[in-house]
Amino acid sequence: MKSVVMNSDADCGYSVFYSCDSLIDFVFPKDMQKLTLGFLADCYAFKNIVLPDSLTYIDSQAFRSYHSLTRNLYIPPSVTGIHEDAFYETTSGLTIYGKAGSYAETFASEKNISFKAVSDASEMPLIPTDEEDMPTSGSCGDEVNWYLDTNTGVLTISGSGKMTDFEDCSDQPWVNRRSQIKKAVIESGVTHLGSYSFMYCSKMTEIELSEGLISMGRDVFWDNSIPEMKLPNSLEYIGFDTYGCASIKHLEIPGTTKLYGYTFMSCDNMFHVTLGNGIEYIPYCMFIDCPNLSWMEIPDSVESISYSAFSECKSLSNVHLPKNLKNIGRTAFFKCENLKYVIIPRSVEEIGTAAFGYKDYDFDKDTGTLYDDFIIYGYKGTEAESYAKKNNITFIDLNTVDSNGDINHDGAIDSKDAILVLKSYAESLVNSNATVDLAGDVNGDKKVDAKDAIIILKYYAATLTGFTGNISEFI
């Protein structure tokens, strides 16, 4: 066994990896807090270990006999306790890296272990393992090859056709060089990114994808550090959990792309996603637990939003439901604590249990707790009204909303009115006694703010292209 990826819920008993003397690559859980007794005792092959930032304690003999040759170990500043025998029979050749003034430095000094101060784990130099265990090139598909430039950290995938779908991230041909990969270039001709291709490539911050790429397997970018990437228009399929726990912040998905469940699960840094026109279905749990996702652009081509698609997106405050939407699955927007209202179009025929407005729900008892003052806007006699009444949620008929929007009373609703709304909103933020013209409350939420200005601007833009309807259609 040369590589281990340890899940958060894995058993952390005593001497878990005792005497695994071929083990050279280890991925720790992000939430791991303790290295137990004998955790990596007598694991002689290790040369580089980076402990997770969540770790607080290292128990006795966790690194026993980690000393035969030169070894590097990064201990994060979160560690506040190390057993005196954690490095039993381990001092020669070992260098501990950590922050200046940290507990790790104090411990190293007391035990006469070499210590070097670094700002973070990325500054710890890597000691190469045996060259036969660390190739820099090879095949990763029938007609697809890879090459890693160890000077630049650029991994190039070239050739023709599909990459191999790996059974697990430990099957990556570059598994022992993951920590050296900073950028990946997928050249024209490669049509498929294999499952688990870049999983746990935590130093990778950039990728270039060429037109002609058609599909991505599952878990391709799990837990890597790429903040943004441009997806090619040729992309037709993104697999299960492709971006799970990744560092992606913003993404535009082409309208030709078919999506799969859990695609962006727990992407903590993601704040905005644009779905291309042509996508018809948002699958189950697609954005579940993306805590910083604040707004979505959903095209009118979308007809169905599956269950828990946006569940636990606690920053989501603005979502535009498309005019052709028909089905909204249960818990689709469950535990979205900053979503204060939703505007549901006439086209919606079905809304699942606890889809909107709920902070918790007991499905066995068919009851739950609503967020205070949540509002549903819709049209009388539609599924929106039925859902609101069934769940005791405030419902406002859009046909009754005073949506004048003509703030300056010049007979037109245009950018001048939007500017006045924003000025009024800004004044109200610094002066609670400021007079507010409720003619600017176009969405009927009893407030005049930036949301009203956006509605006015959308309506005005539409009138410039011939729209003759009511501003309420943009709420």
PDB file of N, CA, C and O in Angstrom, residues 136-147 155-166 173-174 185-194 197-198 212-213 215:
ATOM      1  N   THR A 136       7.603  11.128 -14.236  1.00  0.00           N
ATOM      2  CA  THR A 136       7.165  12.455 -14.654  1.00  0.00           C
ATOM      3  C   THR A 136       6.384  12.406 -15.955  1.00  0.00           C
ATOM      4  O   THR A 136       5.952  13.445 -16.461  1.00  0.00           O
ATOM      5  N   SER A 137       6.183  11.221 -16.511  1.00  0.00           N
ATOM      6  CA  SER A 137       5.418  11.094 -17.750  1.00  0.00           C
ATOM      7  C   SER A 137       4.909   9.673 -17.878  1.00  0.00           C
ATOM      8  O   SER A 137       5.349   8.761 -17.168  1.00  0.00           O
ATOM      9  N   GLY A 138       3.961   9.496 -18.788  1.00  0.00           N
ATOM     10  CA  GLY A 138       3.398   8.169 -19.026  1.00  0.00           C
ATOM     11  C   GLY A 138       2.070   8.271 -19.742  1.00  0.00           C
ATOM     12  O   GLY A 138       1.697   9.330 -20.253  1.00  0.00           O
ATOM     13  N   SER A 139       1.331   7.190 -19.763  1.00  0.00           N
ATOM     14  CA  SER A 139       0.026   7.175 -20.424  1.00  0.00           C
ATOM     15  C   SER A 139      -1.084   7.308 -19.386  1.00  0.00           C
ATOM     16  O   SER A 139      -0.928   6.892 -18.236  1.00  0.00           O
ATOM     17  N   CYS A 140      -2.183   7.900 -19.809  1.00  0.00           N
ATOM     18  CA  CYS A 140      -3.364   8.010 -18.933  1.00  0.00           C
ATOM     19  C   CYS A 140      -4.622   7.793 -19.767  1.00  0.00           C
ATOM     20  O   CYS A 140      -5.664   8.393 -19.508  1.00  0.00           O
ATOM     21  N   GLY A 141      -4.501   6.958 -20.775  1.00  0.00           N
ATOM     22  CA  GLY A 141      -5.592   6.631 -21.674  1.00  0.00           C
ATOM     23  C   GLY A 141      -5.020   5.847 -22.853  1.00  0.00           C
ATOM     24  O   GLY A 141      -3.798   5.762 -23.026  1.00  0.00           O
ATOM     25  N   ASP A 142      -5.887   5.268 -23.667  1.00  0.00           N
ATOM     26  CA  ASP A 142      -5.412   4.465 -24.796  1.00  0.00           C
ATOM     27  C   ASP A 142      -4.503   5.273 -25.719  1.00  0.00           C
ATOM     28  O   ASP A 142      -3.465   4.776 -26.177  1.00  0.00           O
ATOM     29  N   GLU A 143      -4.887   6.501 -25.970  1.00  0.00           N
ATOM     30  CA  GLU A 143      -4.076   7.363 -26.833  1.00  0.00           C
ATOM     31  C   GLU A 143      -3.845   8.729 -26.187  1.00  0.00           C
ATOM     32  O   GLU A 143      -3.692   9.742 -26.869  1.00  0.00           O
ATOM     33  N   VAL A 144      -3.843   8.737 -24.868  1.00  0.00           N
ATOM     34  CA  VAL A 144      -3.650   9.986 -24.121  1.00  0.00           C
ATOM     35  C   VAL A 144      -2.443   9.824 -23.197  1.00  0.00           C
ATOM     36  O   VAL A 144      -2.301   8.797 -22.526  1.00  0.00           O
ATOM     37  N   ASN A 145      -1.591  10.858 -23.171  1.00  0.00           N
ATOM     38  CA  ASN A 145      -0.363  10.817 -22.376  1.00  0.00           C
ATOM     39  C   ASN A 145      -0.272  12.021 -21.453  1.00  0.00           C
ATOM     40  O   ASN A 145      -0.965  13.030 -21.640  1.00  0.00           O
ATOM     41  N   TRP A 146       0.608  11.918 -20.463  1.00  0.00           N
ATOM     42  CA  TRP A 146       0.816  13.013 -19.531  1.00  0.00           C
ATOM     43  C   TRP A 146       2.292  13.282 -19.345  1.00  0.00           C
ATOM     44  O   TRP A 146       3.120  12.402 -19.479  1.00  0.00           O
ATOM     45  N   TYR A 147       2.585  14.547 -19.034  1.00  0.00           N
ATOM     46  CA  TYR A 147       3.968  14.940 -18.743  1.00  0.00           C
ATOM     47  C   TYR A 147       3.944  16.051 -17.711  1.00  0.00           C
ATOM     48  O   TYR A 147       3.207  17.033 -17.853  1.00  0.00           O
ATOM     49  N   LEU A 155       1.332  20.282 -15.472  1.00  0.00           N
ATOM     50  CA  LEU A 155       0.980  18.939 -15.931  1.00  0.00           C
ATOM     51  C   LEU A 155       0.245  19.072 -17.262  1.00  0.00           C
ATOM     52  O   LEU A 155      -0.806  19.720 -17.333  1.00  0.00           O
ATOM     53  N   THR A 156       0.772  18.476 -18.303  1.00  0.00           N
ATOM     54  CA  THR A 156       0.168  18.553 -19.628  1.00  0.00           C
ATOM     55  C   THR A 156      -0.434  17.207 -20.002  1.00  0.00           C
ATOM     56  O   THR A 156       0.242  16.176 -19.922  1.00  0.00           O
ATOM     57  N   ILE A 157      -1.709  17.229 -20.385  1.00  0.00           N
ATOM     58  CA  ILE A 157      -2.405  16.034 -20.871  1.00  0.00           C
ATOM     59  C   ILE A 157      -2.603  16.216 -22.369  1.00  0.00           C
ATOM     60  O   ILE A 157      -3.219  17.200 -22.798  1.00  0.00           O
ATOM     61  N   SER A 158      -2.098  15.290 -23.169  1.00  0.00           N
ATOM     62  CA  SER A 158      -2.169  15.429 -24.620  1.00  0.00           C
ATOM     63  C   SER A 158      -2.527  14.107 -25.275  1.00  0.00           C
ATOM     64  O   SER A 158      -2.505  13.056 -24.635  1.00  0.00           O
ATOM     65  N   GLY A 159      -2.873  14.198 -26.550  1.00  0.00           N
ATOM     66  CA  GLY A 159      -3.204  12.991 -27.287  1.00  0.00           C
ATOM     67  C   GLY A 159      -4.571  13.078 -27.924  1.00  0.00           C
ATOM     68  O   GLY A 159      -5.074  14.166 -28.225  1.00  0.00           O
ATOM     69  N   SER A 160      -5.201  11.923 -28.081  1.00  0.00           N
ATOM     70  CA  SER A 160      -6.489  11.862 -28.756  1.00  0.00           C
ATOM     71  C   SER A 160      -7.437  10.915 -28.022  1.00  0.00           C
ATOM     72  O   SER A 160      -7.051   9.797 -27.649  1.00  0.00           O
ATOM     73  N   GLY A 161      -8.663  11.376 -27.785  1.00  0.00           N
ATOM     74  CA  GLY A 161      -9.682  10.531 -27.167  1.00  0.00           C
ATOM     75  C   GLY A 161      -9.798  10.732 -25.671  1.00  0.00           C
ATOM     76  O   GLY A 161      -9.496  11.800 -25.140  1.00  0.00           O
ATOM     77  N   LYS A 162     -10.234   9.685 -24.984  1.00  0.00           N
ATOM     78  CA  LYS A 162     -10.582   9.771 -23.570  1.00  0.00           C
ATOM     79  C   LYS A 162      -9.425   9.431 -22.640  1.00  0.00           C
ATOM     80  O   LYS A 162      -8.636   8.532 -22.910  1.00  0.00           O
ATOM     81  N   MET A 163      -9.363  10.180 -21.535  1.00  0.00           N
ATOM     82  CA  MET A 163      -8.514   9.765 -20.428  1.00  0.00           C
ATOM     83  C   MET A 163      -9.153   8.561 -19.742  1.00  0.00           C
ATOM     84  O   MET A 163     -10.364   8.339 -19.834  1.00  0.00           O
ATOM     85  N   THR A 164      -8.347   7.820 -19.022  1.00  0.00           N
ATOM     86  CA  THR A 164      -8.844   6.687 -18.243  1.00  0.00           C
ATOM     87  C   THR A 164      -9.706   7.177 -17.088  1.00  0.00           C
ATOM     88  O   THR A 164      -9.385   8.180 -16.442  1.00  0.00           O
ATOM     89  N   ASP A 165     -10.819   6.482 -16.825  1.00  0.00           N
ATOM     90  CA  ASP A 165     -11.595   6.727 -15.610  1.00  0.00           C
ATOM     91  C   ASP A 165     -10.971   5.888 -14.504  1.00  0.00           C
ATOM     92  O   ASP A 165     -11.116   4.663 -14.473  1.00  0.00           O
ATOM     93  N   PHE A 166     -10.264   6.548 -13.589  1.00  0.00           N
ATOM     94  CA  PHE A 166      -9.571   5.833 -12.529  1.00  0.00           C
ATOM     95  C   PHE A 166     -10.564   5.311 -11.500  1.00  0.00           C
ATOM     96  O   PHE A 166     -11.600   5.915 -11.246  1.00  0.00           O
ATOM     97  N   PRO A 173      -1.772   8.256 -12.243  1.00  0.00           N
ATOM     98  CA  PRO A 173      -0.372   7.946 -12.552  1.00  0.00           C
ATOM     99  C   PRO A 173       0.605   8.946 -11.956  1.00  0.00           C
ATOM    100  O   PRO A 173       1.790   8.649 -11.803  1.00  0.00           O
ATOM    101  N   TRP A 174       0.115  10.144 -11.608  1.00  0.00           N
ATOM    102  CA  TRP A 174       0.963  11.170 -10.996  1.00  0.00           C
ATOM    103  C   TRP A 174       0.723  11.275  -9.485  1.00  0.00           C
ATOM    104  O   TRP A 174       1.051  12.279  -8.866  1.00  0.00           O
ATOM    105  N   VAL A 185      -2.772  21.568 -18.103  1.00  0.00           N
ATOM    106  CA  VAL A 185      -3.140  21.999 -19.452  1.00  0.00           C
ATOM    107  C   VAL A 185      -3.706  20.793 -20.186  1.00  0.00           C
ATOM    108  O   VAL A 185      -3.007  19.792 -20.379  1.00  0.00           O
ATOM    109  N   ILE A 186      -4.965  20.882 -20.579  1.00  0.00           N
ATOM    110  CA  ILE A 186      -5.611  19.798 -21.322  1.00  0.00           C
ATOM    111  C   ILE A 186      -5.624  20.222 -22.790  1.00  0.00           C
ATOM    112  O   ILE A 186      -6.363  21.119 -23.183  1.00  0.00           O
ATOM    113  N   GLU A 187      -4.805  19.565 -23.582  1.00  0.00           N
ATOM    114  CA  GLU A 187      -4.642  19.989 -24.968  1.00  0.00           C
ATOM    115  C   GLU A 187      -5.795  19.529 -25.851  1.00  0.00           C
ATOM    116  O   GLU A 187      -6.542  18.599 -25.508  1.00  0.00           O
ATOM    117  N   SER A 188      -5.932  20.199 -26.986  1.00  0.00           N
ATOM    118  CA  SER A 188      -6.954  19.848 -27.965  1.00  0.00           C
ATOM    119  C   SER A 188      -6.761  18.405 -28.426  1.00  0.00           C
ATOM    120  O   SER A 188      -5.642  17.975 -28.685  1.00  0.00           O
ATOM    121  N   GLY A 189      -7.848  17.682 -28.506  1.00  0.00           N
ATOM    122  CA  GLY A 189      -7.798  16.268 -28.878  1.00  0.00           C
ATOM    123  C   GLY A 189      -8.249  15.375 -27.749  1.00  0.00           C
ATOM    124  O   GLY A 189      -8.790  14.287 -27.969  1.00  0.00           O
ATOM    125  N   VAL A 190      -8.041  15.831 -26.526  1.00  0.00           N
ATOM    126  CA  VAL A 190      -8.509  15.083 -25.348  1.00  0.00           C
ATOM    127  C   VAL A 190      -9.997  15.362 -25.168  1.00  0.00           C
ATOM    128  O   VAL A 190     -10.407  16.515 -25.042  1.00  0.00           O
ATOM    129  N   THR A 191     -10.813  14.312 -25.146  1.00  0.00           N
ATOM    130  CA  THR A 191     -12.268  14.484 -25.130  1.00  0.00           C
ATOM    131  C   THR A 191     -12.917  14.217 -23.774  1.00  0.00           C
ATOM    132  O   THR A 191     -14.076  14.558 -23.577  1.00  0.00           O
ATOM    133  N   HIS A 192     -12.160  13.612 -22.851  1.00  0.00           N
ATOM    134  CA  HIS A 192     -12.764  13.225 -21.573  1.00  0.00           C
ATOM    135  C   HIS A 192     -11.734  13.335 -20.459  1.00  0.00           C
ATOM    136  O   HIS A 192     -10.601  12.868 -20.601  1.00  0.00           O
ATOM    137  N   LEU A 193     -12.124  13.991 -19.347  1.00  0.00           N
ATOM    138  CA  LEU A 193     -11.306  14.005 -18.137  1.00  0.00           C
ATOM    139  C   LEU A 193     -11.744  12.837 -17.258  1.00  0.00           C
ATOM    140  O   LEU A 193     -12.903  12.746 -16.861  1.00  0.00           O
ATOM    141  N   GLY A 194     -10.811  11.951 -16.963  1.00  0.00           N
ATOM    142  CA  GLY A 194     -11.138  10.744 -16.233  1.00  0.00           C
ATOM    143  C   GLY A 194     -11.562  10.994 -14.797  1.00  0.00           C
ATOM    144  O   GLY A 194     -11.158  11.973 -14.164  1.00  0.00           O
ATOM    145  N   SER A 197      -9.341  12.410 -11.663  1.00  0.00           N
ATOM    146  CA  SER A 197      -8.093  12.844 -12.297  1.00  0.00           C
ATOM    147  C   SER A 197      -7.256  13.772 -11.431  1.00  0.00           C
ATOM    148  O   SER A 197      -6.033  13.586 -11.311  1.00  0.00           O
ATOM    149  N   PHE A 198      -7.888  14.799 -10.851  1.00  0.00           N
ATOM    150  CA  PHE A 198      -7.130  15.801 -10.104  1.00  0.00           C
ATOM    151  C   PHE A 198      -7.576  15.890  -8.647  1.00  0.00           C
ATOM    152  O   PHE A 198      -7.338  16.892  -7.979  1.00  0.00           O
ATOM    153  N   GLY A 212     -13.338  21.005 -27.601  1.00  0.00           N
ATOM    154  CA  GLY A 212     -13.260  19.604 -28.008  1.00  0.00           C
ATOM    155  C   GLY A 212     -13.434  18.670 -26.830  1.00  0.00           C
ATOM    156  O   GLY A 212     -13.767  17.497 -26.997  1.00  0.00           O
ATOM    157  N   LEU A 213     -13.227  19.223 -25.600  1.00  0.00           N
ATOM    158  CA  LEU A 213     -13.492  18.422 -24.406  1.00  0.00           C
ATOM    159  C   LEU A 213     -14.997  18.212 -24.287  1.00  0.00           C
ATOM    160  O   LEU A 213     -15.768  19.175 -24.285  1.00  0.00           O
ATOM    161  N   SER A 215     -16.592  15.632 -21.996  1.00  0.00           N
ATOM    162  CA  SER A 215     -17.143  15.152 -20.728  1.00  0.00           C
ATOM    163  C   SER A 215     -16.101  15.121 -19.620  1.00  0.00           C
ATOM    164  O   SER A 215     -14.896  15.129 -19.857  1.00  0.00           O
TER     165      SER A 215
END
